[in-house]
Short mmCIF file of C-alpha atoms and ligand atoms in Angstrom, two decimals:
data_model
loop_
_atom_site.label_atom_id
_atom_site.label_comp_id
_atom_site.label_asym_id
_atom_site.label_seq_id
_atom_site.Cartn_x
_atom_site.Cartn_y
_atom_site.Cartn_z
CA MET A 1 65.44 79.64 -24.99
CA ILE A 2 61.90 80.49 -25.93
CA ILE A 3 59.40 82.94 -24.47
CA GLY A 4 55.85 81.71 -23.96
CA ILE A 5 53.00 84.21 -23.71
CA ASP A 6 49.46 83.51 -22.51
CA LEU A 7 47.21 86.28 -23.85
CA GLY A 8 43.93 86.83 -21.99
CA GLY A 9 41.16 89.40 -21.80
CA MET A 10 42.37 90.94 -18.52
CA SER A 11 46.11 90.35 -18.72
CA ALA A 12 48.89 88.65 -20.62
CA LYS A 13 51.41 86.48 -18.78
CA ALA A 14 54.79 85.47 -20.08
CA ALA A 15 57.87 83.50 -19.08
CA LEU A 16 61.07 82.16 -20.53
CA LEU A 17 61.24 78.39 -20.97
CA ALA A 18 64.74 77.05 -20.55
CA GLN A 19 65.65 73.43 -19.67
CA GLY A 20 62.05 72.69 -18.83
CA GLN A 21 61.80 75.57 -16.34
CA LEU A 22 59.80 78.80 -16.52
CA LYS A 23 61.89 81.86 -15.66
CA GLY A 24 61.30 85.62 -15.35
CA LYS A 25 57.55 85.25 -15.15
CA SER A 26 55.84 88.62 -15.82
CA ARG A 27 52.44 90.03 -16.54
CA VAL A 28 50.88 93.04 -18.22
CA ALA A 29 47.27 94.26 -18.25
CA THR A 30 45.33 93.94 -21.51
CA SER A 31 42.24 95.84 -22.59
CA ALA A 32 39.59 95.53 -25.25
CA SER A 33 39.85 99.28 -25.80
CA ALA A 34 43.48 99.00 -26.95
CA SER A 35 44.10 98.42 -30.66
CA ALA A 36 45.64 95.15 -31.84
CA GLU A 37 48.76 97.12 -32.70
CA GLN A 38 48.99 98.52 -29.14
CA THR A 39 48.40 95.07 -27.67
CA ALA A 40 51.17 93.62 -29.85
CA LEU A 41 53.50 96.39 -28.67
CA SER A 42 52.76 95.64 -25.01
CA LEU A 43 53.39 91.92 -25.66
CA ALA A 44 56.77 92.84 -27.17
CA GLU A 45 57.57 94.95 -24.10
CA LEU A 46 56.43 92.09 -21.89
CA ALA A 47 58.84 89.73 -23.66
CA LEU A 48 61.70 92.16 -23.04
CA GLN A 49 60.71 92.42 -19.38
CA VAL A 50 60.75 88.61 -19.07
CA ALA A 51 64.23 88.36 -20.59
CA GLU A 52 65.57 91.06 -18.23
CA LYS A 53 63.95 89.46 -15.19
CA ALA A 54 65.54 86.12 -16.14
CA ASN A 55 68.93 87.87 -16.54
CA LYS A 56 69.03 87.19 -20.27
CA SER A 57 69.16 89.45 -23.28
CA MET A 58 66.70 89.21 -26.17
CA ASP A 59 69.65 87.88 -28.22
CA ASP A 60 69.38 84.67 -26.18
CA VAL A 61 65.72 84.26 -27.18
CA GLN A 62 65.18 82.10 -30.26
CA ALA A 63 61.44 82.57 -30.65
CA ILE A 64 58.21 83.66 -29.03
CA GLY A 65 55.07 81.51 -28.77
CA ILE A 66 51.70 83.09 -28.02
CA GLY A 67 48.57 81.29 -26.85
CA ALA A 68 45.63 83.50 -27.85
CA PRO A 69 41.89 83.19 -27.23
CA GLY A 70 39.35 82.73 -30.00
CA VAL A 71 39.80 81.23 -33.44
CA VAL A 72 43.46 81.15 -34.39
CA ASN A 73 45.02 80.26 -37.71
CA SER A 74 48.27 78.91 -36.32
CA ALA A 75 49.90 78.34 -39.72
CA GLY A 76 49.49 82.03 -40.57
CA GLY A 77 49.97 83.38 -37.02
CA GLU A 78 46.61 85.11 -37.22
CA VAL A 79 43.83 85.60 -34.72
CA VAL A 80 40.89 84.99 -37.05
CA SER A 81 38.34 86.15 -34.51
CA TRP A 82 38.35 87.04 -30.84
CA THR A 83 34.87 88.31 -29.98
CA ASN A 84 35.70 89.88 -26.58
CA PHE A 85 38.30 92.15 -28.14
CA GLY A 86 36.47 92.61 -31.44
CA TRP A 87 39.50 91.21 -33.28
CA LYS A 88 39.07 89.99 -36.86
CA ASN A 89 42.00 88.61 -38.88
CA VAL A 90 44.65 90.20 -36.68
CA PRO A 91 48.15 89.22 -37.91
CA LEU A 92 49.40 88.89 -34.33
CA ALA A 93 52.60 86.96 -35.14
CA ALA A 94 53.66 89.54 -37.73
CA LEU A 95 52.88 92.47 -35.39
CA VAL A 96 54.88 91.06 -32.47
CA ARG A 97 57.69 90.10 -34.82
CA LYS A 98 57.82 93.71 -36.05
CA TYR A 99 58.49 94.95 -32.50
CA THR A 100 60.85 92.16 -31.39
CA GLY A 101 62.61 90.95 -34.52
CA LYS A 102 61.95 87.38 -33.34
CA ASN A 103 60.18 84.45 -34.92
CA VAL A 104 56.69 84.51 -33.45
CA PHE A 105 54.13 81.69 -33.51
CA VAL A 106 50.51 81.87 -32.37
CA LEU A 107 48.11 79.11 -31.40
CA ASN A 108 44.78 78.81 -29.62
CA ASP A 109 45.16 79.18 -25.85
CA ALA A 110 43.34 75.92 -25.00
CA ASN A 111 45.60 74.08 -27.42
CA ALA A 112 48.62 75.71 -25.78
CA ALA A 113 47.47 74.48 -22.36
CA ALA A 114 46.96 70.95 -23.73
CA LEU A 115 50.45 70.92 -25.22
CA GLY A 116 51.93 72.25 -21.98
CA GLU A 117 50.24 69.56 -19.87
CA ALA A 118 51.22 66.89 -22.41
CA ARG A 119 54.93 67.77 -22.39
CA TYR A 120 55.57 69.07 -18.89
CA GLY A 121 52.57 68.16 -16.75
CA ALA A 122 50.03 65.40 -16.18
CA GLY A 123 50.38 63.99 -19.73
CA LYS A 124 54.15 63.58 -19.70
CA ARG A 125 54.03 59.78 -19.68
CA PHE A 126 51.65 59.57 -22.65
CA SER A 127 51.92 60.15 -26.40
CA ASP A 128 48.16 60.72 -26.74
CA SER A 129 46.29 62.94 -24.31
CA ILE A 130 43.36 65.33 -24.25
CA LEU A 131 43.03 68.30 -21.91
CA LEU A 132 39.56 69.54 -20.97
CA THR A 133 39.59 72.81 -19.04
CA LEU A 134 36.38 73.23 -17.06
CA GLY A 135 35.68 76.94 -16.73
CA THR A 136 33.02 79.31 -18.03
CA GLY A 137 32.94 76.94 -21.00
CA ILE A 138 35.07 73.89 -21.75
CA GLY A 139 38.42 74.50 -23.39
CA SER A 140 39.99 71.53 -25.11
CA GLY A 141 43.14 70.42 -26.84
CA VAL A 142 44.16 67.13 -28.42
CA ILE A 143 47.68 65.69 -28.56
CA LEU A 144 48.16 62.69 -30.87
CA ASN A 145 51.49 60.93 -31.34
CA GLY A 146 53.10 63.61 -29.21
CA LYS A 147 51.92 66.40 -31.52
CA LEU A 148 49.16 68.95 -31.27
CA PHE A 149 46.23 68.02 -33.52
CA GLU A 150 44.36 71.16 -34.63
CA GLY A 151 42.20 70.06 -37.55
CA PHE A 152 41.96 71.84 -40.90
CA ARG A 153 43.10 75.48 -40.62
CA SER A 154 43.42 74.82 -36.87
CA ALA A 155 39.63 75.02 -36.63
CA GLY A 156 39.02 71.66 -34.92
CA THR A 157 38.89 69.95 -31.51
CA GLU A 158 36.24 72.24 -30.02
CA MET A 159 35.03 69.56 -27.63
CA GLY A 160 32.92 71.97 -25.61
CA HIS A 161 30.56 72.16 -28.56
CA VAL A 162 29.95 68.46 -29.06
CA VAL A 163 26.22 68.00 -28.41
CA ILE A 164 25.32 65.61 -25.60
CA ARG A 165 21.61 66.52 -25.41
CA GLN A 166 19.74 67.18 -28.63
CA ASP A 167 17.33 70.11 -28.20
CA GLY A 168 18.96 70.81 -24.85
CA GLU A 169 20.04 74.16 -23.39
CA ARG A 170 20.95 76.92 -25.81
CA CYS A 171 24.67 77.50 -26.20
CA THR A 172 26.65 80.63 -27.07
CA CYS A 173 27.61 78.90 -30.35
CA GLY A 174 23.99 78.90 -31.55
CA ARG A 175 23.29 75.18 -31.13
CA ARG A 176 21.52 73.44 -28.27
CA GLY A 177 22.70 70.83 -25.79
CA CYS A 178 26.46 71.38 -26.12
CA PHE A 179 28.77 69.51 -23.72
CA GLU A 180 29.88 72.75 -22.06
CA ARG A 181 26.31 73.72 -21.20
CA TYR A 182 26.23 70.72 -18.83
CA ALA A 183 29.81 70.02 -17.80
CA SER A 184 31.61 73.37 -17.44
CA ALA A 185 32.26 74.93 -14.03
CA SER A 186 29.46 77.40 -14.83
CA ALA A 187 27.09 74.48 -15.40
CA LEU A 188 28.00 72.95 -12.03
CA ILE A 189 27.36 76.29 -10.32
CA ARG A 190 24.00 76.61 -12.10
CA MET A 191 23.01 73.08 -10.99
CA THR A 192 24.10 73.94 -7.43
CA ARG A 193 21.97 77.09 -7.39
CA ASP A 194 18.91 75.31 -8.80
CA LYS A 195 19.20 72.60 -6.16
CA MET A 196 19.57 75.13 -3.34
CA VAL A 197 16.35 76.80 -4.47
CA SER A 198 14.45 73.51 -4.59
CA ASP A 199 15.95 72.16 -1.34
CA PRO A 200 16.09 74.79 1.45
CA ALA A 201 17.23 72.11 3.94
CA SER A 202 20.41 71.28 2.01
CA ALA A 203 23.76 71.72 3.78
CA MET A 204 24.79 73.76 0.73
CA TRP A 205 23.05 76.74 2.38
CA ARG A 206 25.69 76.66 5.11
CA TYR A 207 28.44 77.30 2.54
CA ALA A 208 26.61 79.88 0.44
CA ALA A 209 24.37 82.50 2.06
CA SER A 210 22.18 82.57 -1.05
CA PRO A 211 22.10 80.68 -4.35
CA ASP A 212 23.86 83.66 -5.97
CA ASP A 213 26.78 83.18 -3.57
CA ALA A 214 27.29 79.54 -4.55
CA ASP A 215 30.50 78.76 -6.44
CA GLY A 216 32.27 75.69 -7.80
CA ARG A 217 33.25 74.52 -4.30
CA THR A 218 29.87 74.77 -2.59
CA VAL A 219 28.66 71.34 -3.65
CA PHE A 220 31.96 69.68 -2.64
CA LEU A 221 31.95 71.32 0.82
CA ALA A 222 28.39 70.13 1.51
CA LEU A 223 29.24 66.68 0.17
CA LYS A 224 31.86 66.28 2.92
CA GLU A 225 28.96 66.44 5.38
CA GLY A 226 27.15 63.72 3.49
CA ASP A 227 24.49 66.12 2.18
CA ALA A 228 22.07 64.21 -0.06
CA ALA A 229 21.19 67.24 -2.21
CA ALA A 230 24.87 67.91 -2.89
CA ARG A 231 25.37 64.26 -3.84
CA GLU A 232 22.49 64.53 -6.29
CA VAL A 233 23.99 67.64 -7.90
CA LEU A 234 27.38 65.99 -8.23
CA GLU A 235 25.86 62.80 -9.68
CA GLY A 236 24.08 64.82 -12.37
CA TYR A 237 27.25 66.74 -13.12
CA ILE A 238 29.41 63.60 -13.29
CA ALA A 239 26.89 61.98 -15.65
CA ALA A 240 27.09 64.96 -18.06
CA LEU A 241 30.87 65.21 -17.83
CA GLY A 242 31.16 61.43 -18.21
CA GLU A 243 28.93 61.29 -21.32
CA GLY A 244 31.03 63.93 -23.04
CA ILE A 245 34.30 62.26 -22.04
CA ALA A 246 33.11 58.85 -23.28
CA ASN A 247 32.24 60.44 -26.67
CA ILE A 248 35.62 62.10 -26.93
CA VAL A 249 37.48 58.95 -25.89
CA ASN A 250 35.52 56.86 -28.40
CA ALA A 251 36.57 59.30 -31.13
CA PHE A 252 40.28 59.69 -30.34
CA ARG A 253 41.12 56.95 -27.84
CA PRO A 254 43.85 58.85 -26.01
CA GLN A 255 45.82 57.29 -23.17
CA ALA A 256 44.80 60.10 -20.85
CA VAL A 257 42.02 62.62 -20.36
CA ILE A 258 43.33 65.46 -18.22
CA LEU A 259 40.94 67.82 -16.42
CA GLY A 260 41.94 71.42 -15.76
CA GLY A 261 40.22 74.44 -14.23
CA GLY A 262 39.31 75.22 -10.63
CA ILE A 263 37.11 72.13 -10.15
CA SER A 264 40.08 69.85 -10.83
CA ALA A 265 41.42 70.89 -7.40
CA GLU A 266 38.81 68.48 -5.97
CA GLY A 267 40.98 65.61 -7.23
CA GLU A 268 39.78 62.11 -6.39
CA THR A 269 36.39 63.35 -5.12
CA LEU A 270 35.71 64.19 -8.74
CA LEU A 271 37.79 61.48 -10.41
CA VAL A 272 36.60 58.35 -8.59
CA PRO A 273 32.91 58.66 -9.58
CA LEU A 274 33.90 59.95 -13.03
CA ARG A 275 36.04 56.88 -13.81
CA LYS A 276 33.24 54.67 -12.55
CA TYR A 277 30.85 56.41 -14.95
CA VAL A 278 33.11 56.51 -18.00
CA TYR A 279 34.84 53.09 -18.10
CA PRO A 280 31.73 50.91 -18.62
CA ARG A 281 30.54 53.26 -21.38
CA LEU A 282 33.61 53.07 -23.61
CA TYR A 283 33.17 51.26 -26.91
CA VAL A 284 36.52 49.51 -26.52
CA SER A 285 37.16 48.40 -22.94
CA ALA A 286 39.64 50.07 -20.63
CA GLU A 287 41.12 46.61 -20.02
CA TYR A 288 42.18 46.47 -23.66
CA ALA A 289 43.21 50.12 -24.03
CA PRO A 290 43.91 51.56 -20.57
CA LEU A 291 42.66 55.09 -20.06
CA GLU A 292 43.88 57.43 -17.36
CA ILE A 293 41.48 60.13 -16.18
CA CYS A 294 43.44 62.58 -14.09
CA CYS A 295 43.78 66.23 -13.08
CA ALA A 296 46.06 68.81 -14.63
CA ALA A 297 49.38 69.46 -12.91
CA LEU A 298 50.55 72.86 -14.15
CA GLY A 299 47.60 75.08 -13.21
CA ASN A 300 47.75 78.51 -14.87
CA ASP A 301 51.26 77.85 -16.17
CA ALA A 302 50.16 75.20 -18.68
CA GLY A 303 49.56 77.79 -21.40
CA LEU A 304 53.02 79.34 -20.91
CA TYR A 305 54.74 75.98 -21.22
CA GLY A 306 52.61 75.07 -24.22
CA ALA A 307 53.05 78.35 -26.10
CA ALA A 308 56.83 78.11 -25.75
CA GLU A 309 56.82 74.42 -26.66
CA TYR A 310 54.72 75.15 -29.74
CA ALA A 311 57.14 77.84 -30.94
CA PHE A 312 60.00 75.38 -30.43
CA SER A 313 58.21 72.76 -32.53
CA ARG A 314 57.76 75.27 -35.36
CA LEU A 315 61.38 76.50 -35.48
ZN1 ZN B 401 28.01 75.17 -28.30
#
């Protein structure tokens, strides 16, 4: 049995993975004002809480896997940098091991989610899959031959920062025109707001009192009414998302691209036009190398599954 932990800026979640099931799911608040040492201690306490809740003792736990934000050196169990918490070279695995006496492994949280979806969720049937999580940015993880591919010093597969428009919008990474500037959930919301401003007759105004109130669902709600402005927003968004996906597929040629994040709840409304956009743009045809484009299945649990699975693979 392995405990998976999903460390975030507001809270850390954890659960015990046994026979493919998550048990004893628990959560603890996290804070940027706490030291790395204090955070590690609360993760250790969280692990204990999970074991108790699942009616197990820590003796039954073989290892702990932690999905952490930022740049992670998974081989060394270090968080190299996590800007929100001001972490630099935090030996997270060693700290949590000190308080639990367990083998502890750390990987990037987006990679953990990709591994979770690949083994237990939407990617189960495939040996090669890529998860793109559409949120504030775009989180990504690549599974090749059933294994997580992280690049040198686990510094690779940052798909959100592949440029799709040279000299485009400025990105938090310092470059311009990154994929996530056009295809994240934040980008869709920005496009929705811009369109509402330029089109006061749009049905989108019925679902958001002002452009500031628009969220990731606004465009989809108005689309159900056949709103032309909403259709235009979605077409622009699909084109950006599709360009990025075609690039990624041309590079790795997975069997599946899995979309996570709140927008993926729209399902086929999003997928049908996306497939139509992507398939004709692939260098090698989808007839020759079939490609599934689908939505994630595990929601917020993907990272828990993946963190535990990763620890298991490293034992
Ligand atoms: Zn960028």
